Coordinates of C-alpha atoms in Angstrom, one line a residue:
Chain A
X342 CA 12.3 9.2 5.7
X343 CA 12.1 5.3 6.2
X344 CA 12.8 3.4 2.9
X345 CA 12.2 0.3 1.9
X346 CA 13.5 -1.7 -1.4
X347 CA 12.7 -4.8 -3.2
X348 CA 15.2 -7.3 -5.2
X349 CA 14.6 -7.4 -8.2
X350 CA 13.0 -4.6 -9.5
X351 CA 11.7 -7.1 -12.9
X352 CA 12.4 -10.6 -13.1
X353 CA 11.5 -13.1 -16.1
X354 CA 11.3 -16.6 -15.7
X355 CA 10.5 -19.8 -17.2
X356 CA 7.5 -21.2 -16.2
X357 CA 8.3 -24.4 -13.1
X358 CA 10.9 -22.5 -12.0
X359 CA 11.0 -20.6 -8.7
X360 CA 11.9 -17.2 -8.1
X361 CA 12.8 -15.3 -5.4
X362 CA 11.8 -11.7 -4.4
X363 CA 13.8 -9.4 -1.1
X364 CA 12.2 -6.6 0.5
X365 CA 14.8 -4.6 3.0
X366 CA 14.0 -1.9 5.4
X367 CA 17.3 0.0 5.0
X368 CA 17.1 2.1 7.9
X369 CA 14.9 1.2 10.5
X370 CA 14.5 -2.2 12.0
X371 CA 10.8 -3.7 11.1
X372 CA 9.2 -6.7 12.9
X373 CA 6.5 -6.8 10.1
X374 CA 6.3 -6.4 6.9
X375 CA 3.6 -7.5 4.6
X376 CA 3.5 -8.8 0.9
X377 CA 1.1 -7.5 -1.8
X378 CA 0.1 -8.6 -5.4
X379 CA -1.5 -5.9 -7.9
X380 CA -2.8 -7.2 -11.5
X381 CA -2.7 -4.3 -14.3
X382 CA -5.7 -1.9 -13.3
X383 CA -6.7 -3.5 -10.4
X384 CA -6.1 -2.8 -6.6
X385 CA -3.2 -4.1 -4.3
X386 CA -3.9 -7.6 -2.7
X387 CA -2.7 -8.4 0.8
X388 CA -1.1 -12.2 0.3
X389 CA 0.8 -12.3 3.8
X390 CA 2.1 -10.7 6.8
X391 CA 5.5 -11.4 7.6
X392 CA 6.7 -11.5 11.2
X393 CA 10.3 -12.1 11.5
X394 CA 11.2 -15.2 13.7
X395 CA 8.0 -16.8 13.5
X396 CA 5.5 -18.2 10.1
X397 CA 3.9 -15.6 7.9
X398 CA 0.2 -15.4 8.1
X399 CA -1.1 -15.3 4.7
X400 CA -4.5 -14.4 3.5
X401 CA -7.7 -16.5 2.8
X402 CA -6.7 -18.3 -0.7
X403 CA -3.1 -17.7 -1.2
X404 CA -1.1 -20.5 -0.8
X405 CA 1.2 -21.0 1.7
X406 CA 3.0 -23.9 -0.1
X407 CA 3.3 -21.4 -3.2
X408 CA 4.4 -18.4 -1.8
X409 CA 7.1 -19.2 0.8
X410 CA 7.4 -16.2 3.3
X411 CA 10.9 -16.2 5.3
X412 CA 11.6 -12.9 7.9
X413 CA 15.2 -14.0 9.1
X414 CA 16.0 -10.9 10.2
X415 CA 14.6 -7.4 11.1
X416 CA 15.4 -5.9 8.0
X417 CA 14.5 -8.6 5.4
X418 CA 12.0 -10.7 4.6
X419 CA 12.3 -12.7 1.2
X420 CA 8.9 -13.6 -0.8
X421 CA 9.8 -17.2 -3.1
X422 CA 7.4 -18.1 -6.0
X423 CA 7.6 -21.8 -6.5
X424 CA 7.1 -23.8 -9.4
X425 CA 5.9 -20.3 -11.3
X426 CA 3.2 -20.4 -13.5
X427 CA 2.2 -17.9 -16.0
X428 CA -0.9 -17.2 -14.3
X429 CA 1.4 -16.3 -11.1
X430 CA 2.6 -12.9 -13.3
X431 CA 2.2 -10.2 -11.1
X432 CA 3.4 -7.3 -10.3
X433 CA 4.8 -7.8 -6.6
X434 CA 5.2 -4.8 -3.5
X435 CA 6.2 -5.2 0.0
X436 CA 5.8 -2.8 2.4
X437 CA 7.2 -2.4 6.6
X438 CA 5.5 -1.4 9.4
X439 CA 6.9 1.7 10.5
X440 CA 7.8 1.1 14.9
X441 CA 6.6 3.3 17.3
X442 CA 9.7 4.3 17.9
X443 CA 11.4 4.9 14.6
X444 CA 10.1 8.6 14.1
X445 CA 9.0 11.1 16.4
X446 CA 5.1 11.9 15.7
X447 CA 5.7 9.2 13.3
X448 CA 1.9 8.6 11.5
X449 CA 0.3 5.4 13.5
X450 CA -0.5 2.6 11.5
X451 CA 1.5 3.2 8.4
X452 CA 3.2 0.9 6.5
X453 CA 6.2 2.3 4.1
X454 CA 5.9 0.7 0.6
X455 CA 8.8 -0.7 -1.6
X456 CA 9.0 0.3 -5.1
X457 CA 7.3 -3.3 -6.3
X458 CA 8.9 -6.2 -8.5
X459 CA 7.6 -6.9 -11.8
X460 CA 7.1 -10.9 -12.2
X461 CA 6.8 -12.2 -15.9
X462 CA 6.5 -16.3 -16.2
X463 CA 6.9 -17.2 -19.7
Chain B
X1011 CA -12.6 -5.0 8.6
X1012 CA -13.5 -1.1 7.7
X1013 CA -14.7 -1.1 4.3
X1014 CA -14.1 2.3 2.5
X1015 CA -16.1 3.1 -0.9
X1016 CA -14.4 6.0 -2.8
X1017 CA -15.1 7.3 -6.7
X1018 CA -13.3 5.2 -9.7
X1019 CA -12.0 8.1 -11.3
X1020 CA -11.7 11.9 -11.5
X1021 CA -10.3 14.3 -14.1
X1022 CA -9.2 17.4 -13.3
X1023 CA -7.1 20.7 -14.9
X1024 CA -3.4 21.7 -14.2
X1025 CA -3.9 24.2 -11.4
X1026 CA -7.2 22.9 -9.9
X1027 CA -7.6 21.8 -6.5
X1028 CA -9.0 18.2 -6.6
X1029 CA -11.0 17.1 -3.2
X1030 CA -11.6 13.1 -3.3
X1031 CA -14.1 11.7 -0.8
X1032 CA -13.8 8.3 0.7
X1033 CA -16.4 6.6 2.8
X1034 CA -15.6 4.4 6.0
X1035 CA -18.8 3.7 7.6
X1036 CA -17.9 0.8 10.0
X1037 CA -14.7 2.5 11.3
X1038 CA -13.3 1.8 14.7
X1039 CA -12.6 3.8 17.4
X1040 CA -8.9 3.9 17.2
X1041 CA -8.5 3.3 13.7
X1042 CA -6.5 6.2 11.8
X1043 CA -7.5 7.2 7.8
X1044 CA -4.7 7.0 5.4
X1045 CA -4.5 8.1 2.3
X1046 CA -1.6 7.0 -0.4
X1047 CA -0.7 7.6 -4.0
X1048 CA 0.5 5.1 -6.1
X1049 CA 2.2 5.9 -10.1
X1050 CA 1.7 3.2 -12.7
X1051 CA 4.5 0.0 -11.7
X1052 CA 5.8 2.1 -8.1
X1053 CA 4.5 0.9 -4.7
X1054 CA 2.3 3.5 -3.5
X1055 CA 3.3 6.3 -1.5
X1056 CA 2.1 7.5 1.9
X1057 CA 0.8 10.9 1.4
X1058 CA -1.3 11.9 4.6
X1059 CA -3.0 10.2 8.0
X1060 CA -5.2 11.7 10.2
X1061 CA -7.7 10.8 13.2
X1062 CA -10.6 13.8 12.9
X1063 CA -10.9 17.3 12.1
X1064 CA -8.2 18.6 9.7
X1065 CA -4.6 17.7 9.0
X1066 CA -2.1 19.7 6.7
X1067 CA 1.2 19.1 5.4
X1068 CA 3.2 20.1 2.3
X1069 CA 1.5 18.1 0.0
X1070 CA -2.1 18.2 0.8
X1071 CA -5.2 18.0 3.3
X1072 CA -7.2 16.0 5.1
X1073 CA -10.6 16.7 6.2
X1074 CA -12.7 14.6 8.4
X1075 CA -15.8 15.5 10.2
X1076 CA -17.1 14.6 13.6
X1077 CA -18.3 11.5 12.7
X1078 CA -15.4 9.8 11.1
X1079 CA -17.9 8.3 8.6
X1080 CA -15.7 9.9 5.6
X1081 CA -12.9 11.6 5.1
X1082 CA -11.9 14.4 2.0
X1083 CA -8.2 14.4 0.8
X1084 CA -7.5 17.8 -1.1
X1085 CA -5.2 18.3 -3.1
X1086 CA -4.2 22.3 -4.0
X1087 CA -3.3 23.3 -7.5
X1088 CA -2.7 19.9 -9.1
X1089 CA -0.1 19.7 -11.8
X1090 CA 0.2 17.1 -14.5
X1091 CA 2.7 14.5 -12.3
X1092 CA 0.2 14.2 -9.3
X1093 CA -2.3 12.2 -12.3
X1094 CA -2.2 8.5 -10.0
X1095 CA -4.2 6.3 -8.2
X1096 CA -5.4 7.4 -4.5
X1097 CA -6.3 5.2 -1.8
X1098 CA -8.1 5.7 0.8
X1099 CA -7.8 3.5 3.9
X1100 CA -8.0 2.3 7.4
X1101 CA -6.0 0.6 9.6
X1102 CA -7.1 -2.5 11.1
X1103 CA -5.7 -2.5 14.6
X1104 CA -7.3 -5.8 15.2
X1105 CA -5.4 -7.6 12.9
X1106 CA -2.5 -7.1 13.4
X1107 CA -2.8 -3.1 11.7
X1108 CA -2.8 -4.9 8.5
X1109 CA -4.2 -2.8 5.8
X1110 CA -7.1 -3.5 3.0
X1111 CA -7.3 -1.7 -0.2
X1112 CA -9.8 -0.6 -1.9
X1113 CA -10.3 0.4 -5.3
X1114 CA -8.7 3.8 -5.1
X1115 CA -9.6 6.7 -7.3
X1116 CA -8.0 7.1 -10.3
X1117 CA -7.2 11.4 -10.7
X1118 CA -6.2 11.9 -14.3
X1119 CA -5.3 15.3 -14.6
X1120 CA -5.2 17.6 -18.1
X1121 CA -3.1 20.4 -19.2

């Protein structure tokens, strides 16, 4: 089935530093992939769509400034936190939008999920 | 957007089939209902879609009457490792299939 990972799985870092998190699609080729943040109990929020060769869409309220979005290719987009703050602690998942294509009576609509990256600003 | 409303929680017994409703009232036309499992710190899993009636596969059911107001995932003789978060959800074909979460019910179930 399609698979998709994230880089790194848990990161630590000071607070005002940036840090940058990789989602792959490792066997299939995905034009969009989108980037979630989930708080401890809560839901998943939808921060940005990623589309590769153009600018990521983000969501009402997430800032674009903060969260740089970058799809250079069909098989990675990279999510950087800049100038970290504790508050920006977070546990981080991507997920792919499976093509048409990929799978034959692939499931419409679904996205494949990486496994998430655990953010910790000190 | 399609809203969906499903219960917080649920507890259940090893061997018990668990049935979780999830409301969509405002649901499109073409939109498809998709349910996922996440585990504590994993992205969530895709676990079943369907667009009405009844969809099976290895791992459970999907029920969904005529309406497509709501939709049932059941889940046949639960063990202790399916104890996660469910989501219920809808795509959103006019943005861009972009999905919204809801709360998710939270199946905790006991030996």
């Amino acid at each position: 089935g399609a698979v998709v990972s994230q880089h790194p799985s848990r990161v630590i870092c000071k607070s005002g530093t940036s840090v940058k998190i990789e989602c792959r699609s490792l066997d299939f080729q995905a034009t969009t992939m989108f980037w979630y943040r989930q708080f401890p109990k809560k839901s998943l929020m939808l921060m940005a769509t990623s589309n590769e060769g153009s600018k990521a869409t983000y969501e009402q309220g997430v800032e674009k400034d903060k969260f740089l979005i970058n799809h250079a290719s069909l098989t990675l987009s990279t999510l950087t936190v800049t100038s970290a703050h504790p508050e920006d602690s977070s546990f981080y998942i991507c997920s792919a939008r499976i093509p048409p294509a990929y799978l034959a009576g692939a499931p419409r609509d679904t996205q494949y999920f990486g496994p998430g990256t655990r953010l910790t600003v000190l | 957007l399609a809203k969906t409303t499903q219960p917080i929680s649920m507890d259940s017994y090893e061997g018990q089939e668990v049935n979780i409703t999830c409301s969509h009232n405002n649901i499109a036309t073409n939109d498809y209902i998709t349910w996922y499992q996440q585990f504590p710190s994993q992205g969530p899993r895709f676990i079943i879609q369907g667009y009405k009636t009844k969809v099976t596969n290895e791992v459970a059911s999907l029920f969904i009457p005529a309406d497509r107001k709501s939709s049932t995932l059941s889940l046949p003789r639960v063990s202790l490792s399916d104890t996660a978060v469910y989501y219920c959800l809808v795509g959103d074909k006019a943005a861009g299939n972009k999905l919204t979460f809801g709360g998710g019910t939270r199946v905790l179930v006991k030996p």
